[in-house]
Short mmCIF file of C-alpha atoms and ligand atoms in Angstrom, two decimals:
data_model
loop_
_atom_site.label_atom_id
_atom_site.label_comp_id
_atom_site.label_asym_id
_atom_site.label_seq_id
_atom_site.Cartn_x
_atom_site.Cartn_y
_atom_site.Cartn_z
CA MET A 1208 119.05 117.40 121.44
CA ARG A 1209 120.50 117.54 117.94
CA HIS A 1210 119.23 114.68 115.76
CA ALA A 1211 122.72 113.41 114.93
CA GLU A 1212 123.65 113.24 118.60
CA ALA A 1213 120.55 111.47 119.87
CA SER A 1214 121.03 107.83 120.84
CA VAL A 1215 119.62 105.09 123.03
CA HIS A 1216 121.46 102.65 125.26
CA ILE A 1217 122.27 99.18 123.86
CA GLU A 1218 120.23 97.66 126.67
CA ASP A 1219 117.14 99.70 126.01
CA ARG A 1220 114.29 97.20 125.89
CA GLY A 1221 112.96 98.87 122.78
CA PHE A 1222 116.18 97.91 121.02
CA GLN A 1223 116.40 94.36 122.41
CA PHE A 1224 112.76 93.26 122.67
CA ALA A 1225 110.74 95.84 120.69
CA ASP A 1226 109.26 96.41 124.17
CA GLY A 1227 107.76 99.75 123.29
CA VAL A 1228 104.91 101.65 121.68
CA TYR A 1229 104.67 104.65 119.40
CA GLU A 1230 102.48 107.22 117.71
CA VAL A 1231 102.71 109.23 114.50
CA ILE A 1232 100.83 112.52 114.52
CA ALA A 1233 100.47 114.60 111.37
CA VAL A 1234 101.20 118.32 111.46
CA MET A 1235 99.35 120.28 108.77
CA GLY A 1236 99.77 124.01 108.44
CA GLY A 1237 101.25 124.09 111.94
CA ARG A 1238 98.34 122.17 113.48
CA PHE A 1239 98.40 118.75 115.10
CA VAL A 1240 95.85 116.53 113.42
CA ASP A 1241 93.78 114.49 115.89
CA GLU A 1242 96.29 114.98 118.70
CA ALA A 1243 93.80 113.93 121.38
CA GLY A 1244 93.03 110.63 119.64
CA HIS A 1245 96.69 109.77 119.18
CA LEU A 1246 97.59 110.61 122.79
CA ALA A 1247 94.63 108.56 124.03
CA ARG A 1248 95.82 105.59 121.98
CA LEU A 1249 99.39 106.04 123.28
CA THR A 1250 98.03 105.88 126.83
CA TYR A 1251 96.01 102.78 125.90
CA SER A 1252 99.04 101.04 124.32
CA MET A 1253 101.20 101.80 127.37
CA SER A 1254 98.52 100.60 129.77
CA GLN A 1255 98.02 97.32 127.87
CA LEU A 1256 101.75 96.59 128.19
CA ARG A 1257 101.99 98.03 131.72
CA ILE A 1258 104.64 100.54 130.64
CA THR A 1259 104.80 103.50 133.03
CA PRO A 1260 104.16 106.74 131.13
CA PRO A 1261 107.47 108.66 131.08
CA VAL A 1262 105.69 111.99 131.61
CA VAL A 1263 102.09 113.07 132.15
CA GLU A 1264 100.03 113.93 129.09
CA ALA A 1265 100.16 117.69 129.72
CA ALA A 1266 103.97 117.51 129.70
CA LEU A 1267 103.92 115.47 126.49
CA LYS A 1268 101.79 118.15 124.85
CA LEU A 1269 104.18 120.85 126.02
CA LEU A 1270 107.19 118.91 124.72
CA SER A 1271 105.43 118.33 121.38
CA ARG A 1272 104.81 122.02 120.95
CA GLY A 1273 108.40 122.86 121.86
CA LEU A 1274 109.68 120.34 119.33
CA VAL A 1275 107.47 121.62 116.54
CA ARG A 1276 108.50 125.21 117.34
CA ARG A 1277 112.24 124.49 117.52
CA ASN A 1278 112.12 122.58 114.24
CA ARG A 1279 109.91 125.18 112.58
CA LEU A 1280 107.66 122.35 111.47
CA ILE A 1281 104.68 123.45 109.39
CA ASN A 1282 103.92 120.26 107.46
CA GLY A 1283 105.14 116.84 108.49
CA ILE A 1284 104.95 114.42 111.36
CA LEU A 1285 105.64 114.22 115.05
CA TYR A 1286 106.90 110.77 116.08
CA ILE A 1287 106.59 109.67 119.71
CA GLN A 1288 108.07 106.44 121.03
CA VAL A 1289 108.00 105.11 124.58
CA THR A 1290 109.87 101.98 125.64
CA ARG A 1291 109.99 100.16 128.95
CA GLY A 1292 113.48 101.59 129.41
CA ARG A 1293 116.97 100.37 129.96
CA ALA A 1294 117.81 97.30 132.01
CA PRO A 1295 120.10 94.22 131.87
CA ARG A 1296 118.60 91.83 129.31
CA ASP A 1297 115.91 89.70 130.97
CA PHE A 1298 112.52 88.89 129.48
CA LYS A 1299 110.56 89.75 132.61
CA PHE A 1300 109.72 93.39 133.37
CA PRO A 1301 112.63 95.12 135.13
CA ARG A 1302 111.82 96.34 138.62
CA ASP A 1303 113.36 99.78 138.41
CA ALA A 1304 113.77 100.89 134.79
CA ASN A 1305 112.60 104.34 133.75
CA SER A 1306 110.65 104.32 130.52
CA SER A 1307 112.47 105.95 127.60
CA LEU A 1308 110.81 108.70 125.60
CA VAL A 1309 111.91 109.59 122.07
CA MET A 1310 110.24 112.36 120.12
CA THR A 1311 111.26 113.55 116.68
CA THR A 1312 109.76 115.64 113.91
CA ARG A 1313 110.12 115.21 110.19
CA ARG A 1314 109.12 117.51 107.36
CA MET A 1315 106.85 115.74 104.90
CA ASP A 1316 104.44 116.69 102.18
CA LEU A 1317 101.38 114.89 103.44
CA SER A 1318 99.10 115.86 100.59
CA GLY A 1319 101.31 114.20 97.97
CA ALA A 1320 100.48 113.12 94.43
CA ALA A 1321 99.87 109.47 95.34
CA GLY A 1322 96.87 110.60 97.30
CA GLU A 1323 95.38 112.17 94.19
CA MET A 1324 96.28 109.47 91.66
CA GLY A 1325 95.65 106.49 93.88
CA VAL A 1326 98.00 103.67 94.76
CA GLU A 1327 98.39 99.97 94.12
CA VAL A 1328 98.32 97.59 97.05
CA ILE A 1329 99.81 94.11 97.16
CA THR A 1330 98.36 91.40 99.38
CA VAL A 1331 100.39 89.33 101.82
CA PRO A 1332 99.45 86.83 104.56
CA ASP A 1333 99.00 88.49 107.94
CA ILE A 1334 101.70 86.85 110.06
CA ARG A 1335 101.49 89.21 113.06
CA TRP A 1336 100.71 88.57 116.72
CA ALA A 1337 97.21 88.63 118.19
CA ARG A 1338 97.30 92.10 119.86
CA ARG A 1339 97.35 94.39 116.85
CA ASP A 1340 95.27 96.97 118.75
CA ILE A 1341 98.48 97.88 120.60
CA LYS A 1342 100.64 100.26 118.56
CA SER A 1343 103.80 98.30 119.28
CA THR A 1344 107.23 99.04 117.85
CA GLY A 1345 107.44 95.32 117.01
CA LEU A 1346 106.95 95.92 113.29
CA LEU A 1347 108.96 93.16 111.63
CA ALA A 1348 105.92 91.64 109.88
CA GLN A 1349 105.04 95.08 108.51
CA VAL A 1350 108.64 95.68 107.40
CA LEU A 1351 108.51 92.44 105.40
CA ALA A 1352 105.05 93.24 104.05
CA LYS A 1353 106.04 96.73 102.88
CA GLN A 1354 109.29 95.51 101.37
CA GLY A 1355 107.40 92.74 99.55
CA ALA A 1356 104.90 95.29 98.26
CA ALA A 1357 107.64 97.66 97.11
CA GLU A 1358 109.40 94.85 95.25
CA ARG A 1359 106.17 94.14 93.40
CA GLY A 1360 105.51 97.81 92.63
CA GLY A 1361 102.92 98.43 95.35
CA ALA A 1362 102.78 101.39 97.71
CA GLU A 1363 101.15 99.45 100.53
CA ALA A 1364 100.56 95.83 101.55
CA TRP A 1365 97.12 94.61 102.59
CA MET A 1366 97.43 91.79 105.06
CA VAL A 1367 95.01 88.89 104.73
CA ASP A 1368 94.12 86.51 107.58
CA ALA A 1369 93.85 82.72 107.37
CA GLN A 1370 90.11 82.96 106.55
CA GLY A 1371 90.70 85.21 103.53
CA PHE A 1372 89.62 88.44 105.25
CA VAL A 1373 91.66 91.61 104.84
CA THR A 1374 92.82 92.82 108.24
CA GLU A 1375 94.55 96.12 107.42
CA GLY A 1376 97.48 97.69 105.62
CA ALA A 1377 101.06 97.39 106.89
CA SER A 1378 100.77 100.97 108.18
CA SER A 1379 97.18 101.95 107.40
CA ASN A 1380 93.58 100.78 107.70
CA ALA A 1381 91.82 99.21 104.72
CA TRP A 1382 88.44 100.28 103.35
CA ILE A 1383 86.18 99.31 100.47
CA VAL A 1384 82.98 100.79 99.08
CA THR A 1385 80.48 98.09 98.04
CA SER A 1386 78.42 98.22 94.86
CA GLU A 1387 75.56 99.59 97.03
CA GLY A 1388 77.78 102.49 98.11
CA VAL A 1389 78.31 101.21 101.67
CA LEU A 1390 81.72 101.91 103.23
CA VAL A 1391 83.21 98.87 104.91
CA THR A 1392 86.20 98.70 107.25
CA ARG A 1393 87.14 96.12 109.84
CA GLN A 1394 85.65 96.22 113.32
CA ALA A 1395 87.94 97.72 115.96
CA ASP A 1396 88.91 94.56 117.88
CA ASN A 1397 92.32 93.01 118.64
CA SER A 1398 92.87 92.05 115.00
CA VAL A 1399 93.71 95.58 113.82
CA LEU A 1400 95.04 98.90 115.03
CA HIS A 1401 92.16 101.23 115.85
CA GLY A 1402 92.99 103.99 113.39
CA VAL A 1403 92.58 107.53 114.59
CA THR A 1404 92.28 108.75 110.99
CA GLY A 1405 89.73 106.03 110.25
CA ASN A 1406 87.61 107.15 113.19
CA ALA A 1407 87.60 110.73 111.89
CA LEU A 1408 86.77 109.50 108.38
CA GLU A 1409 83.88 107.46 109.74
CA ILE A 1410 82.41 110.58 111.38
CA LEU A 1411 82.93 112.64 108.20
CA ALA A 1412 81.39 109.87 106.07
CA ARG A 1413 78.28 109.81 108.25
CA GLU A 1414 78.08 113.61 108.05
CA HIS A 1415 77.95 113.18 104.26
CA GLY A 1416 75.11 110.69 104.68
CA PHE A 1417 77.13 107.60 103.77
CA THR A 1418 76.57 104.29 105.55
CA VAL A 1419 79.61 102.83 107.30
CA GLU A 1420 79.74 99.16 108.24
CA ARG A 1421 82.36 97.97 110.71
CA ARG A 1422 82.98 94.35 109.66
CA ALA A 1423 85.59 92.16 108.08
CA PHE A 1424 85.60 91.96 104.27
CA THR A 1425 87.20 89.29 102.12
CA LEU A 1426 89.79 89.86 99.46
CA GLU A 1427 87.19 88.65 96.98
CA GLU A 1428 84.84 91.45 98.06
CA ALA A 1429 87.68 93.93 97.66
CA PHE A 1430 88.25 92.84 94.05
CA GLN A 1431 84.54 93.39 93.35
CA ALA A 1432 84.39 96.74 95.19
CA ARG A 1433 83.21 99.95 93.58
CA GLU A 1434 86.01 101.84 95.36
CA ALA A 1435 88.79 101.12 97.82
CA PHE A 1436 90.98 103.33 99.94
CA LEU A 1437 93.35 103.33 102.88
CA SER A 1438 93.64 105.62 105.88
CA SER A 1439 96.44 106.66 108.20
CA ALA A 1440 97.92 109.73 109.85
CA THR A 1441 100.42 110.10 106.99
CA THR A 1442 98.27 109.12 103.99
CA PHE A 1443 94.92 110.55 105.19
CA CYS A 1444 92.44 108.96 102.81
CA THR A 1445 94.27 107.57 99.79
CA PRO A 1446 92.49 105.86 96.90
CA VAL A 1447 93.48 102.27 96.14
CA VAL A 1448 93.17 101.79 92.39
CA ARG A 1449 94.74 98.35 91.97
CA ILE A 1450 95.06 95.27 94.14
CA ASP A 1451 97.60 92.64 93.02
CA ASP A 1452 97.56 93.97 89.43
CA SER A 1453 93.73 93.95 89.21
CA PRO A 1454 92.09 97.36 88.77
CA ILE A 1455 89.38 98.33 91.23
CA ALA A 1456 86.34 99.32 89.15
CA ASN A 1457 87.73 101.46 86.30
CA GLY A 1458 91.17 101.77 87.92
CA HIS A 1459 90.68 105.42 88.92
CA PRO A 1460 90.01 107.00 92.31
CA GLY A 1461 86.33 106.78 93.20
CA GLU A 1462 83.92 109.62 93.94
CA ILE A 1463 83.23 108.74 97.57
CA THR A 1464 86.96 108.42 98.25
CA ARG A 1465 87.59 111.84 96.70
CA THR A 1466 84.80 113.40 98.73
CA LEU A 1467 86.20 111.96 101.94
CA ARG A 1468 89.74 112.95 101.06
CA ASP A 1469 88.67 116.56 100.50
CA SER A 1470 86.63 116.58 103.71
CA TYR A 1471 89.50 115.13 105.65
CA ARG A 1472 91.93 117.72 104.31
CA ASN A 1473 89.54 120.43 105.33
CA TYR A 1474 89.10 118.83 108.76
CA ALA A 1475 92.88 118.45 109.18
CA THR A 1476 93.64 122.06 108.41
CA ALA A 1477 90.63 123.94 109.69
CA ARG A 1478 89.28 122.03 112.65
CA GLN A 1479 92.47 121.43 114.66
CA GLU A 1480 94.47 123.21 117.32
CA LEU A 1481 97.55 125.19 116.27
CA ALA A 1482 100.77 123.65 117.56
CA PHE A 1483 101.73 127.19 118.51
CA PRO A 1484 100.20 130.48 117.50
CA TRP A 1485 101.90 131.58 114.33
CA PRO A 1486 100.22 132.61 111.11
CA CYS A 1487 100.28 129.78 108.54
N1 PDD B 356 100.73 103.75 111.04
N2 PDD B 356 97.16 100.15 110.95
C1 PDD B 356 98.48 100.06 111.16
C2 PDD B 356 99.11 98.72 111.26
C3 PDD B 356 99.25 101.25 111.29
O1 PDD B 356 100.57 101.16 111.51
C4 PDD B 356 98.61 102.51 111.17
C5 PDD B 356 99.36 103.81 111.30
C6 PDD B 356 97.22 102.54 110.94
C7 PDD B 356 96.45 103.82 110.84
O2 PDD B 356 96.34 104.44 112.10
P1 PDD B 356 96.20 106.04 112.23
O3 PDD B 356 95.07 106.42 111.35
O4 PDD B 356 95.89 106.25 113.65
O5 PDD B 356 97.51 106.63 111.77
C8 PDD B 356 96.53 101.33 110.85
C9 PDD B 356 101.58 104.91 111.19
C10 PDD B 356 101.20 106.05 110.31
C11 PDD B 356 103.03 104.47 111.02
O6 PDD B 356 103.34 103.41 111.55
O7 PDD B 356 103.83 105.18 110.42
#
């Protein structure tokens, strides 16, 4: 359907209750990056909320390829959203709604300059719900966090829990490198989204011989870090050079971050399946 003509019903539960889940998959050089991981997480998110999958995974893959082909997408993102469907407004699950499926593509330069130069992050209190492992479309806290960051000149917001530990970015996972050269990112429990990009980076980091620790780190530790970076499907591995106006180390992207960014770019372009067989 043409983008301008696509619409959802006013009683779609995604619209009224944010009763839905989503995924963002990068497309690089005509290849889906980590498609399997994103589809597995979509299935997990749906199952946690007991949303019936609108189509089986094989059909979703077929639809994704059709969408990328029709839009001639070489570099950008595929967005997938599933909601519990349309039903008269009532908090309880409707008995007979069909889940809604929305899929769009968008051209984007995913290897942008920010990724080379590094970005500033701004910290905000984490005011979200307790099931952040579900990739829910209920993103109001992240909207406020990102807007707050933008107003203070930051590209991303790092959310900090009541104990002073960084949970994650508004739309990315948070990482630091300690003075001993150990990479630290939060354990994959209910307090954060289990990043597909982060998982790939962890494997690449270990291949390079780096040590990765999955644990919470405090904001104080982040200020003292040798390097910091963030990871997501759209930012890959992006250096964080300032937090709340304080430079991290010398205020320039760190060596380990650069190494991982290069490895990830290589992984994203060379080690993935083509969305459809055309020469790129
Ligand atoms: N966001 N944490 C949060 C809260 C996120 O929203 C995201 C991704 C991540 C990183 O997950 P992944 O590496 O699987 O993309 C972590 C997407 C990009 C978005 O909402 O646009």
